[in-house]
Coordinates of C-alpha atoms in Angstrom, one line a residue:
M12 CA 72.0 187.4 49.1
E13 CA 74.7 189.8 47.7
E14 CA 74.7 191.5 50.9
S15 CA 76.0 188.2 52.7
R16 CA 78.9 187.6 49.7
L17 CA 80.1 191.3 50.3
C18 CA 80.0 190.7 54.1
Q19 CA 82.3 187.5 53.3
W20 CA 84.7 189.8 50.7
T21 CA 84.9 191.7 53.3
V22 CA 86.0 189.4 55.6
I23 CA 88.3 187.5 53.4
R24 CA 90.1 190.8 52.5
S25 CA 90.9 191.7 55.9
V26 CA 92.2 188.4 56.7
L27 CA 94.7 188.6 53.5
A28 CA 95.5 191.7 54.2
I29 CA 97.1 190.7 57.9
F30 CA 98.7 187.9 56.4
Q31 CA 100.0 189.8 54.0
W32 CA 101.3 192.6 56.5
W33 CA 102.7 189.5 58.7
G34 CA 104.8 188.3 56.1
F35 CA 106.5 191.5 55.1
N36 CA 106.9 192.6 59.0
V37 CA 108.4 189.0 59.8
T38 CA 110.3 188.6 56.3
V39 CA 111.9 191.8 56.4
I40 CA 112.9 191.3 60.3
I41 CA 114.3 188.3 60.2
M42 CA 116.2 189.3 56.6
N43 CA 117.6 191.6 58.6
K44 CA 118.7 189.8 62.1
W45 CA 119.7 187.2 59.3
I46 CA 121.9 189.8 57.8
F47 CA 124.0 190.6 60.6
Q48 CA 124.4 187.3 62.5
K49 CA 124.6 184.8 59.1
L50 CA 126.6 187.1 56.6
D51 CA 128.3 188.7 59.4
F52 CA 127.4 192.4 57.3
K53 CA 127.7 193.7 60.9
Y54 CA 126.5 197.5 59.2
P55 CA 123.2 198.9 60.4
L56 CA 123.7 201.6 59.2
S57 CA 124.4 200.6 55.6
V58 CA 122.2 198.4 55.8
S59 CA 119.2 201.2 57.3
C60 CA 120.4 203.6 53.8
I61 CA 120.0 200.9 51.0
H62 CA 116.2 200.6 52.7
F63 CA 115.8 204.1 52.4
I64 CA 117.0 204.2 48.8
C65 CA 114.7 201.5 47.8
S66 CA 112.0 203.0 49.7
A67 CA 112.3 205.7 48.1
I68 CA 112.9 204.9 44.6
G69 CA 109.6 202.3 45.0
A70 CA 107.5 204.9 46.6
Y71 CA 108.2 207.1 43.4
V72 CA 107.3 204.3 40.9
V73 CA 104.1 203.6 42.8
I74 CA 103.1 207.3 43.0
K75 CA 104.5 208.5 39.4
V76 CA 105.2 205.3 37.5
L77 CA 102.3 203.1 37.5
K78 CA 100.0 205.8 39.6
L79 CA 98.7 203.5 41.9
K80 CA 98.1 206.2 44.6
P81 CA 98.2 210.7 44.2
L82 CA 100.5 212.5 45.4
I83 CA 99.9 214.4 48.1
Q84 CA 101.4 217.8 47.1
V85 CA 103.0 219.6 49.8
D86 CA 104.6 223.6 49.3
P87 CA 108.9 223.4 48.6
E88 CA 109.3 225.5 52.0
D89 CA 107.0 222.8 54.3
R90 CA 109.6 220.4 52.6
W91 CA 112.2 221.8 54.8
R92 CA 110.4 223.5 57.7
R93 CA 108.3 220.4 58.2
I94 CA 109.1 217.3 56.0
F95 CA 113.0 217.7 57.3
P96 CA 112.2 217.4 60.5
M97 CA 110.3 214.6 60.9
S98 CA 112.6 212.8 58.7
F99 CA 115.2 213.0 60.6
I100 CA 113.4 211.3 63.5
F101 CA 112.3 209.0 60.8
C102 CA 115.9 208.1 60.6
I103 CA 116.6 207.8 63.8
N104 CA 113.8 205.5 64.5
I105 CA 114.8 203.0 61.5
V106 CA 118.3 203.4 62.3
L107 CA 117.9 202.4 66.2
G108 CA 116.2 199.7 65.3
N109 CA 118.5 197.9 63.1
V110 CA 121.4 198.6 65.7
S111 CA 119.2 197.0 68.4
L112 CA 118.7 194.0 65.7
R113 CA 122.5 193.7 65.8
Y114 CA 123.2 193.4 69.4
I115 CA 119.9 191.6 70.5
P116 CA 117.7 188.5 69.8
V117 CA 114.6 189.6 67.7
S118 CA 111.9 188.2 70.3
F119 CA 113.7 190.6 72.9
M120 CA 113.3 193.7 70.4
Q121 CA 110.5 193.0 69.7
T122 CA 109.1 193.5 73.2
I123 CA 111.1 196.3 74.0
K124 CA 109.1 197.9 70.8
S125 CA 106.0 197.1 72.3
F126 CA 107.1 200.2 75.3
T127 CA 106.3 202.5 72.6
P128 CA 102.5 202.9 74.2
A129 CA 104.0 203.6 77.6
T130 CA 106.9 206.0 76.6
T131 CA 104.1 208.3 74.2
V132 CA 101.9 209.0 77.0
I133 CA 105.0 209.4 79.9
L134 CA 106.1 212.0 77.1
Q135 CA 102.6 213.8 76.8
W136 CA 102.1 214.1 80.1
L137 CA 105.8 215.1 81.2
I138 CA 106.1 217.9 78.5
W139 CA 103.0 218.5 77.4
K140 CA 101.6 218.4 80.5
K141 CA 98.6 216.7 78.6
Y142 CA 96.0 214.7 80.7
F143 CA 95.1 211.3 80.4
D144 CA 92.0 208.9 81.8
W145 CA 93.1 206.5 84.4
R146 CA 92.3 203.6 82.3
I147 CA 94.9 204.6 79.8
W148 CA 97.2 204.8 82.8
A149 CA 96.3 201.3 84.0
S150 CA 96.4 199.6 80.5
L151 CA 100.2 200.4 80.8
I152 CA 101.1 198.6 84.2
P153 CA 101.3 195.5 82.1
I154 CA 103.4 197.1 79.6
V155 CA 106.1 198.1 81.9
G156 CA 106.0 195.2 84.1
G157 CA 106.5 192.8 81.3
I158 CA 108.9 194.7 79.6
L159 CA 110.7 194.4 83.0
L160 CA 109.9 191.1 83.6
T161 CA 111.6 190.4 79.9
S162 CA 114.5 192.7 80.3
I163 CA 115.5 191.4 83.7
T164 CA 114.9 187.2 82.1
E165 CA 116.7 188.0 78.8
L166 CA 119.6 185.1 78.4
S167 CA 121.0 187.3 75.3
F168 CA 121.0 190.5 77.3
N169 CA 123.2 193.5 75.9
M170 CA 123.3 196.9 77.3
F171 CA 123.9 198.5 73.4
G172 CA 120.8 197.0 72.1
F173 CA 118.6 197.0 74.7
C174 CA 119.5 201.0 74.7
A175 CA 119.3 201.2 71.0
A176 CA 115.6 199.5 71.1
L177 CA 114.8 201.8 74.0
F178 CA 115.9 204.8 72.6
G179 CA 114.0 203.7 69.3
C180 CA 110.5 203.6 71.1
L181 CA 111.2 206.9 72.0
A182 CA 112.0 208.1 68.5
T183 CA 108.8 206.3 67.6
S184 CA 107.0 208.3 70.1
T185 CA 109.1 211.8 69.3
K186 CA 107.4 211.5 65.6
T187 CA 104.1 210.4 66.1
I188 CA 103.6 213.3 68.6
L189 CA 105.4 216.1 66.4
A190 CA 103.2 214.7 63.3
E191 CA 100.4 216.6 64.9
S192 CA 101.9 219.9 64.8
L193 CA 104.7 219.3 61.9
L194 CA 102.0 217.9 59.3
H195 CA 99.0 219.7 60.3
G196 CA 97.3 220.1 57.2
Y197 CA 98.6 217.5 55.3
K198 CA 97.3 214.0 55.9
F199 CA 99.6 212.2 54.7
D200 CA 99.1 207.6 53.8
S201 CA 102.0 205.4 54.5
I202 CA 103.2 205.7 50.4
N203 CA 103.6 209.7 50.8
T204 CA 105.1 209.8 53.7
V205 CA 108.0 207.6 52.2
Y206 CA 107.8 209.4 49.3
Y207 CA 108.9 212.4 50.7
M208 CA 111.0 211.1 54.2
A209 CA 112.8 208.7 52.5
P210 CA 115.0 211.2 50.0
F211 CA 115.3 213.1 53.0
A212 CA 116.7 210.3 55.3
T213 CA 118.7 209.0 52.7
M214 CA 120.8 212.2 52.5
I215 CA 120.6 212.4 56.6
L216 CA 122.4 209.0 56.7
A217 CA 124.5 208.4 53.5
V218 CA 127.5 211.0 55.0
P219 CA 127.9 209.2 58.7
A220 CA 127.4 205.6 57.1
L221 CA 130.4 205.8 55.0
L222 CA 132.6 208.0 57.0
L223 CA 131.5 204.9 59.6
E224 CA 130.8 202.0 57.7
G225 CA 132.5 202.2 54.5
P226 CA 136.2 201.2 54.9
G227 CA 134.1 197.8 56.8
V228 CA 131.8 197.6 53.9
I229 CA 134.9 197.7 51.3
A230 CA 136.2 195.2 53.6
W231 CA 133.4 192.6 53.6
L232 CA 133.2 192.8 50.0
H233 CA 136.6 191.5 49.6
T234 CA 135.9 189.0 52.0
C235 CA 132.7 187.5 51.5
P236 CA 132.5 183.9 50.3
T237 CA 128.8 184.3 49.0
L238 CA 128.9 188.0 47.4
F239 CA 126.3 187.9 45.1
S240 CA 123.9 186.0 46.9
S241 CA 124.6 188.1 50.1
L242 CA 124.3 191.0 47.8
V243 CA 120.6 190.3 46.7
I244 CA 119.7 188.9 50.5
I245 CA 121.0 192.5 51.5
F246 CA 118.8 194.7 48.6
G247 CA 116.2 192.3 49.0
S248 CA 115.6 193.3 52.2
G249 CA 115.2 197.1 51.1
V250 CA 112.5 196.1 48.6
L251 CA 110.7 194.6 50.7
A252 CA 110.9 197.2 53.6
F253 CA 109.2 199.3 51.1
C254 CA 106.4 196.2 50.3
L255 CA 105.7 196.6 54.1
N256 CA 104.8 200.1 53.6
F257 CA 103.0 199.4 51.0
S258 CA 101.1 196.6 53.0
I259 CA 100.2 198.9 56.1
F260 CA 98.6 201.1 53.3
Y261 CA 96.2 198.3 52.2
V262 CA 95.5 197.1 55.5
I263 CA 94.8 200.1 57.0
H264 CA 92.0 200.1 54.2
S265 CA 91.0 196.5 54.7
T266 CA 91.1 196.4 58.4
T267 CA 89.3 198.1 61.8
A268 CA 91.1 200.1 64.3
V269 CA 90.2 197.0 66.8
T270 CA 91.4 194.3 64.5
F271 CA 94.5 196.1 63.2
N272 CA 95.2 196.8 67.4
V273 CA 94.9 193.0 67.8
A274 CA 96.4 191.8 64.8
G275 CA 99.6 194.2 65.3
N276 CA 100.0 192.5 68.9
L277 CA 99.7 189.3 67.3
K278 CA 102.0 190.1 64.9
V279 CA 104.7 190.6 67.2
A280 CA 104.3 186.6 68.8
V281 CA 104.8 185.4 64.8
A282 CA 107.9 186.9 64.5
V283 CA 108.8 185.9 67.8
T284 CA 108.1 182.3 66.8
C285 CA 109.8 182.7 63.6
S286 CA 112.8 184.2 65.0
W287 CA 113.3 181.6 67.5
M288 CA 112.6 178.6 65.2
I289 CA 115.3 180.4 62.4
F290 CA 117.9 181.8 64.8
R291 CA 117.5 179.4 68.2
N292 CA 117.8 182.2 70.8
P293 CA 117.5 180.9 73.7
I294 CA 114.1 182.0 75.8
S295 CA 113.4 181.3 79.6
M296 CA 110.1 180.2 80.7
M297 CA 109.4 183.5 82.3
N298 CA 110.8 185.6 79.4
A299 CA 108.2 184.0 77.6
V300 CA 105.9 184.7 79.9
G301 CA 106.9 188.6 79.8
C302 CA 106.7 189.3 76.5
G303 CA 103.5 188.0 76.9
I304 CA 102.5 190.1 79.5
T305 CA 103.3 192.8 77.8
L306 CA 102.0 191.9 74.5
V307 CA 98.4 191.4 76.6
G308 CA 98.6 194.9 77.8
C309 CA 99.3 196.4 73.9
T310 CA 96.3 194.9 73.0
F311 CA 94.2 196.3 76.4
Y312 CA 95.8 199.7 76.0
G313 CA 94.4 199.6 72.6
Y314 CA 90.8 198.5 73.3
V315 CA 91.2 201.8 75.9
R316 CA 91.7 204.5 73.4
H317 CA 89.3 202.5 71.0
L318 CA 86.3 203.0 74.0
L319 CA 87.5 206.6 75.0
S320 CA 87.6 207.4 71.0
Q321 CA 84.6 206.1 70.4
Q322 CA 82.9 208.1 73.5
A323 CA 81.4 211.3 72.7
P324 CA 82.8 214.7 74.2
G325 CA 79.8 215.5 76.2
T326 CA 79.4 212.3 77.5
P327 CA 79.4 212.4 81.5
R328 CA 82.3 211.3 82.8
T329 CA 82.6 208.3 85.7
P330 CA 83.4 210.2 89.5
R331 CA 86.4 208.5 89.6
T332 CA 88.1 210.6 86.5
P333 CA 89.1 213.3 88.3
R334 CA 88.4 216.1 85.6
T335 CA 87.4 216.2 82.4
P336 CA 89.4 217.4 79.8
R337 CA 89.2 220.9 78.2
G338 CA 90.8 222.5 75.5
K339 CA 93.7 221.2 74.1
M340 CA 94.2 218.6 76.8
E341 CA 92.9 216.1 75.1
L342 CA 91.5 212.7 77.3
I343 CA 93.6 210.2 74.3
P344 CA 97.4 210.0 73.8
L345 CA 98.4 211.2 71.0
V346 CA 98.9 208.3 68.6
N347 CA 97.9 207.0 65.4
E348 CA 94.8 205.0 65.7
K349 CA 96.5 202.4 63.1
L350 CA 99.8 203.3 64.0
D351 CA 102.9 203.0 61.3
D352 CA 105.4 200.0 61.3
K353 CA 107.9 200.2 59.1
V354 CA 111.4 198.9 59.3

C-alpha cells in the first residue's frame, strides 16, 4: 500500500514539475515577445542584461541566503580560465535568442531552436571527427526537413531574425560541446551554473548594451505612456527567467530522461499554441506541418540517444553499423541527457 502511494506521489510530483517548467518557460518567452512587440521596447541587449542581473541576484539568494542549494566550490583560477569562456558563449546564446524574438514570431523561433541537436552532431562530426551511430543520423532527417519546410512556408519570415535564431543554435551546441572540456571535474546544476555565469555574462554585456542601446532606452523611458507597468513587466520577465532555471533543476530531479525529452518537445508545441492565441501571427497549414515534423524528429532523436546510452559498451553491433567506436570516438552525441533550457 505504501509502495503504491509512493508511486502515485512520484507520478504526481513529475507531472507538477513538468507543468511548472512549462509555465515558467512559456511565460518568459511570451513576456519577452510582448516587451519587444507590445511595449515597443526594442532593445534585446538590455532585456538580456536585466535577465542576467536578476538571475545573478536570484542564484545568490538561493545559495547564500536561503541555502536551498549547496555551493559548488570553484578555484579562483578556474573561474577565469574555465567559467569565463563558458559565460561568454552563454551570453551570446541568450542574446541571440532575444534578438530572434525581436524579429520573428515565437512559433518560428521555437521551431528553429529545435535544430540544436542537428547542429551539435554536425559540429562534433566536422570539427572533432566524432563517429555517430547511423540511427543518430537518421533521426536528424525529420528535424532538418521540418526546419526547411517551416522556413520556406513562414509567412512572417525575417532573414535577420532567422539568422539570429540559427546562430543561437550553433552557440548552444558550442556551449554544450565545450562544457565537457572546460567544466571537466565540476558537476554543475542549473542554479550553480547561473550563480557563476550570470555575473560574468552581465559584465560582458553591460558595456555593449549601454553603448548600442543606452540612448534608445533613455528616449523610451521619456516617451513610454505606461512607464511603471512596463518596467514591472520588463523586470518581472527577468525574475521569471531565474525562476525558469530553478524549475529546470526541479524537473530534472523529478523525471526520467525519456519523460524530460518528450515533455521538452511538447513544451515547444504549448509555446507555439499560446503565442498564436496571444499575438495571432499568421501560420499556414504547411508551416504547422513543418513544425510538427520537427518536433517528432526531436522526440525520435531523444529516444535514439536514450537507447544508445543504455547499451552496454561490449554489446555486439549490428552488421549495418560500420564500426564500433573506440577511445574518445564516442557513439552518443555530446549533449546533456537532460538539456538546459534557459531563456
